[in-house]
Amino acid sequence: MSSESSEGGFMPSEEQMLALLSQIQDWQINHGSLLKNLESQTEHSVFSYPVGVSVYPTPFPKSQFRKAMDLQPVYNELYMAVAGDEEWLYNATKELIPTEPLADALWGIHEQSKEAESVQEISAAVFRSDYMLHMSGIQSSDSLAEHEATLKQVEFNTFSCAGAAHAKRVADMHRYMTRTGFYNFGDATEQQRPNAASLPRNDNIESLASLLATAHKAYGAPRSKGAEQTAILHIVQPYNFNIADERPIEYALWEREEPVHNYRLEWGEDILQYTTLTDTNELLFHPPWLAAHDPVEVSVVYMRAGYEAHEYDHTGWQARLRLEKSIAIKCPSILSHISTFKKVQQALTAPGALERFLAPDKAELIRNTFVQQYPLDQSVEGLRAQKIIRDDRISNHILKPSLEGGGNNVYDDIPEFLSSIPPAARSSYILMERIEPPLSRNLLVSRAGAPEGLVVSELGVYGTCLWKKTEALCNTCAGWSFKTKHADVDEMSVVKGYGCFDTPLLQ
Ligand code: ADP
Ligand code: MG
């Protein structure tokens, strides 16, 4: 390995490298920066492995970082308003219903839940807006200057937003590595060394716990006769390998000066078995370990499951319906969940769409973060997309289905792909202009080893909100995640093995 310096990193010797990796490994084991290997699970042990991380923090322009954080309350406002406009949301997503089972299930459950007589007027949400820097066709070898790269949105997530705890841990790890001097190789200049002051802090876990605590408080005292206490219920997927991203929020709630009671319940059968609805739609939780005791009335349902179509078999459907019918505060509501479909993001790029929800100056700030997006239908915009495809101008575009969670986009041979699917299925896809991020150098450690190379980064910004009808009770920027992948990898999902958690080195 050479010692030559490179933008965003500098190469250690073989020996220094081994020391660095050993430091990182120890830090990750000690701080739960881990994923579970479920196959190895027995009653008394389970193997786990460190989540993928970058060895060094990766440079990112401070001005764009601040801009993304400052913009989050405006994005929160937008998506609170979208969830409150059922008619607009239905029109934006109705074409998905015949072809996307998840959209069909969510709208179906929403319709059935309307039969409930009592309704909860307060909603909570954890959002995450993901961005990359866009270079507008210029790739410069100079360090990132403000005018070169601007923030463009990759996607907006409104449901089960993950990664907050991992992102916080890795930011803490890079600060530790910086403070201890492990990056100070003999040949690195002062300027090349990351310094702790350039690494932003990340209070994700506390911010998310704080939103849930505020929602819990807003629910108030138990209303049903049977229950003496209220608690938050985290709905999680069974066979969960990503507990290190979920559990810290639970522990933070128990750790508060005034502990907030909160429990975990698995999606599906367990919801039907361990919860009941009262005649007035309070959701009661009957913890199996407290069988003989009074039930707990659920104040807030925090969803970390139910985002994949296969979860909506008969049991899954009934389980979600029970949650939706209840007067517990949902984090998020089913309409907020529906607003996560990429069709919604595309619909918001249509002329005038943002102005339906936001004042013109705020709409303009949001619009500046959009790249071109097109539907694949018979609308004027849809015909434009078809022209792009016909004229062979497709290479700087990506085709996205309305599925979540990584690994679903089409990057190559888009025309071929489109002609291979039934014409009716095409309208559930969107065509999106490709964001061209600047390149840096880094080493990314994962189960694949620690290859050095050119990398690109994505900044995710968390937003937390609580609202009653159209009134915002809480609207804050709640922290960030920063993920870096090798430049030749298209996808990004750290827990699925694409990319690593990282920290922006602000400059
Ligand atoms: P999901 O996370 O729901 O699978 P995304 O829209 O986040 O869907 O796409 C997955 C990944 O694909 C992103 O994290 C990003 O790395 C890449 N990607 C998505 N849209 C674009 C785009 N317009 N330009 C460049 N890369 C993109
Ligand atoms: Mg994504």
Coordinates of C-alpha atoms in Angstrom, one line a residue, residues 151-396:
L151 CA -27.8 19.3 -2.8
K152 CA -30.2 17.2 -4.7
Q153 CA -32.8 14.9 -3.2
V154 CA -32.5 11.1 -3.8
E155 CA -35.7 10.2 -2.0
F156 CA -37.9 11.1 0.9
N157 CA -38.8 8.4 3.4
T158 CA -41.8 8.7 5.7
F159 CA -42.0 5.2 7.1
S160 CA -39.9 3.1 9.4
C161 CA -36.8 5.3 8.7
A162 CA -33.8 3.3 9.8
G163 CA -30.1 4.0 10.3
A164 CA -30.4 6.7 13.0
A165 CA -28.7 4.8 15.8
H166 CA -26.0 3.3 13.5
A167 CA -25.3 6.8 12.1
K168 CA -24.8 8.2 15.5
R169 CA -22.5 5.4 16.6
V170 CA -20.2 5.8 13.6
A171 CA -20.1 9.6 14.0
D172 CA -18.9 9.0 17.6
M173 CA -16.4 6.4 16.4
H174 CA -14.8 8.8 13.9
R175 CA -14.6 11.5 16.6
Y176 CA -12.9 9.0 18.9
M177 CA -10.4 8.0 16.1
T178 CA -9.7 11.6 15.4
R179 CA -9.2 12.6 19.1
T180 CA -6.9 9.6 19.8
G181 CA -4.6 10.5 16.9
F182 CA -5.0 7.2 15.0
Y183 CA -5.2 9.1 11.7
N184 CA -1.9 10.9 12.3
F185 CA 0.4 9.0 10.1
G186 CA 4.0 10.2 9.9
D187 CA 3.6 11.6 6.3
A188 CA 0.2 13.2 6.7
T189 CA 0.1 17.0 6.9
E190 CA -1.9 18.8 9.5
Q191 CA -4.3 19.7 6.8
Q192 CA -4.9 16.2 5.7
R193 CA -5.7 14.9 9.2
P194 CA -9.4 15.0 10.0
N195 CA -10.0 17.1 13.1
A196 CA -12.8 16.6 15.5
A197 CA -14.1 20.1 15.2
S198 CA -15.0 19.3 11.5
L199 CA -17.1 16.3 12.5
P200 CA -20.7 17.2 13.3
R201 CA -22.3 15.7 16.4
N202 CA -25.3 13.5 15.9
D203 CA -28.0 13.2 18.6
N204 CA -30.3 10.9 16.6
I205 CA -31.2 8.5 19.3
E206 CA -32.1 11.2 21.8
S207 CA -34.1 13.1 19.1
L208 CA -36.2 10.1 18.1
A209 CA -36.8 9.1 21.7
S210 CA -37.7 12.7 22.5
L211 CA -40.4 12.7 19.7
L212 CA -41.9 9.5 21.0
A213 CA -41.9 10.8 24.6
T214 CA -43.6 14.0 23.4
A215 CA -46.3 12.0 21.5
H216 CA -46.7 9.7 24.6
K217 CA -47.3 12.8 26.7
A218 CA -49.8 14.2 24.2
Y219 CA -51.8 11.0 24.4
G220 CA -52.3 11.6 28.1
A221 CA -53.7 9.4 30.8
P222 CA -55.3 6.0 30.1
R223 CA -58.9 6.3 28.9
S224 CA -60.0 2.7 29.2
K225 CA -61.3 1.3 32.5
G226 CA -59.1 -1.7 32.4
A227 CA -55.7 0.0 32.2
E228 CA -53.7 1.9 34.8
Q229 CA -50.7 2.9 32.7
T230 CA -49.9 3.8 29.1
A231 CA -46.9 2.8 27.1
I232 CA -45.4 3.1 23.6
L233 CA -45.4 0.0 21.4
H234 CA -42.6 -0.6 18.9
I235 CA -43.8 -2.8 16.1
V236 CA -40.8 -4.7 14.8
Q237 CA -40.1 -7.4 12.2
P238 CA -39.6 -10.9 13.4
Y239 CA -36.2 -12.5 12.8
N240 CA -34.6 -9.1 13.3
F241 CA -31.0 -8.8 12.6
N242 CA -30.9 -5.0 13.0
I243 CA -31.7 -4.7 16.7
A244 CA -28.8 -2.4 17.3
D245 CA -30.6 0.3 15.2
E246 CA -33.9 -0.1 17.1
R247 CA -33.1 -1.0 20.7
P248 CA -31.2 2.1 21.6
I249 CA -34.4 4.2 21.1
E250 CA -36.2 1.9 23.6
Y251 CA -33.4 2.1 26.1
A252 CA -33.3 5.9 25.8
L253 CA -37.0 6.1 26.6
W254 CA -36.5 3.9 29.7
E255 CA -33.4 6.0 30.7
R256 CA -35.2 9.4 30.7
E257 CA -35.5 11.1 34.0
E258 CA -39.2 10.4 33.9
P259 CA -39.0 6.9 32.3
V260 CA -41.3 6.4 29.4
H261 CA -42.7 2.8 29.4
N262 CA -42.2 1.2 26.0
Y263 CA -42.3 -2.3 24.7
R264 CA -41.6 -4.3 21.6
L265 CA -44.1 -6.4 19.7
E266 CA -43.5 -8.4 16.6
W267 CA -45.5 -7.7 13.4
G268 CA -48.3 -10.2 12.5
E269 CA -49.6 -12.9 14.8
D270 CA -48.2 -11.4 18.0
I271 CA -50.2 -8.2 17.5
L272 CA -53.4 -10.2 17.2
Q273 CA -52.5 -12.3 20.2
Y274 CA -51.2 -9.7 22.6
T275 CA -53.4 -6.7 21.9
T276 CA -57.1 -6.0 22.0
L277 CA -59.3 -3.0 21.1
T278 CA -61.9 -1.7 23.5
D279 CA -65.4 -0.7 22.4
T280 CA -64.1 2.9 22.2
N281 CA -60.9 1.9 20.3
E282 CA -58.3 2.1 23.0
L283 CA -55.5 -0.3 22.1
L284 CA -54.6 -2.5 25.0
F285 CA -51.4 -4.4 25.2
H286 CA -51.4 -7.6 27.3
P287 CA -47.7 -8.3 27.8
P288 CA -47.2 -12.1 28.0
W289 CA -44.8 -11.7 30.9
L290 CA -47.5 -9.9 32.9
A291 CA -50.3 -12.3 32.1
A292 CA -52.1 -11.9 35.4
H293 CA -51.8 -8.1 35.5
D294 CA -53.9 -5.2 34.1
P295 CA -53.2 -4.5 30.4
V296 CA -51.3 -1.5 29.3
E297 CA -53.0 1.1 27.2
V298 CA -51.0 2.0 24.1
S299 CA -50.3 5.7 23.7
V300 CA -48.1 5.5 20.6
V301 CA -47.5 2.9 17.9
Y302 CA -44.0 3.3 16.5
M303 CA -43.7 1.3 13.2
R304 CA -40.5 -0.4 12.3
A305 CA -42.3 -3.2 10.3
G306 CA -45.0 -3.4 7.7
Y307 CA -43.1 -1.8 4.8
E308 CA -42.9 -4.8 2.5
A309 CA -45.8 -6.2 0.5
H310 CA -45.2 -9.8 1.8
E311 CA -46.0 -8.7 5.3
Y312 CA -49.6 -8.1 4.3
D313 CA -50.9 -11.7 4.3
H314 CA -54.3 -12.1 6.0
T315 CA -52.7 -11.9 9.5
G316 CA -50.5 -8.9 8.7
W317 CA -53.5 -7.1 7.2
Q318 CA -55.7 -7.8 10.3
A319 CA -52.8 -6.7 12.6
R320 CA -52.3 -3.4 10.8
L321 CA -56.0 -2.8 10.7
R322 CA -56.2 -3.2 14.4
L323 CA -53.5 -0.7 15.0
E324 CA -55.0 1.7 12.5
K325 CA -58.5 1.5 14.0
S326 CA -57.1 2.3 17.5
I327 CA -56.9 5.7 18.9
A328 CA -53.2 5.3 19.8
I329 CA -51.1 8.0 18.1
K330 CA -49.5 6.3 15.1
C331 CA -45.9 7.1 14.2
P332 CA -46.7 7.4 11.3
S333 CA -50.3 7.3 10.3
I334 CA -51.2 5.2 7.3
L335 CA -51.6 8.3 5.1
S336 CA -48.1 9.3 6.0
H337 CA -47.0 5.8 5.1
I338 CA -48.6 6.1 1.7
S339 CA -46.8 9.4 1.1
T340 CA -43.5 7.5 1.1
F341 CA -44.2 6.0 -2.4
K342 CA -41.9 7.5 -5.0
K343 CA -44.9 8.4 -7.1
V344 CA -45.6 11.0 -4.5
Q345 CA -42.1 12.5 -4.8
Q346 CA -42.5 12.6 -8.6
A347 CA -46.0 14.1 -8.3
L348 CA -44.5 16.9 -6.1
T349 CA -42.2 17.9 -8.9
A350 CA -45.2 18.8 -11.2
P351 CA -45.7 22.5 -11.8
G352 CA -47.6 24.1 -8.9
A353 CA -47.8 20.9 -6.8
L354 CA -45.6 22.3 -4.0
E355 CA -47.6 25.5 -3.9
R356 CA -50.7 23.5 -2.9
F357 CA -48.9 22.8 0.4
L358 CA -46.4 25.5 1.0
A359 CA -45.9 29.3 0.8
P360 CA -44.1 30.2 -2.5
D361 CA -40.8 31.0 -0.8
K362 CA -40.7 27.7 0.9
A363 CA -41.8 25.8 -2.2
E364 CA -38.9 27.4 -4.0
L365 CA -36.4 26.2 -1.4
I366 CA -37.7 22.6 -1.8
R367 CA -37.9 22.8 -5.6
N368 CA -34.2 23.7 -5.7
T369 CA -33.4 20.2 -4.3
F370 CA -35.3 18.4 -7.0
V371 CA -33.9 16.8 -10.2
Q372 CA -36.2 16.0 -13.1
Q373 CA -38.7 13.2 -12.5
Y374 CA -41.3 11.9 -14.9
P375 CA -44.2 9.5 -14.6
L376 CA -44.5 6.7 -17.2
D377 CA -48.1 7.3 -18.1
Q378 CA -50.0 9.1 -20.9
S379 CA -49.8 12.6 -19.2
V380 CA -47.8 15.4 -20.8
E381 CA -44.9 14.7 -18.5
G382 CA -45.2 11.0 -19.2
L383 CA -45.0 11.7 -23.0
R384 CA -41.8 13.7 -22.2
A385 CA -40.3 10.6 -20.5
Q386 CA -41.2 8.5 -23.5
K387 CA -39.4 11.0 -25.8
I388 CA -36.3 10.8 -23.6
I389 CA -36.4 7.1 -24.0
R390 CA -37.0 7.2 -27.8
D391 CA -34.3 9.8 -28.4
D392 CA -31.8 7.7 -26.5
R393 CA -31.2 10.3 -23.9
I394 CA -31.8 7.8 -21.1
S395 CA -28.2 7.2 -19.9
N396 CA -28.3 9.9 -17.3

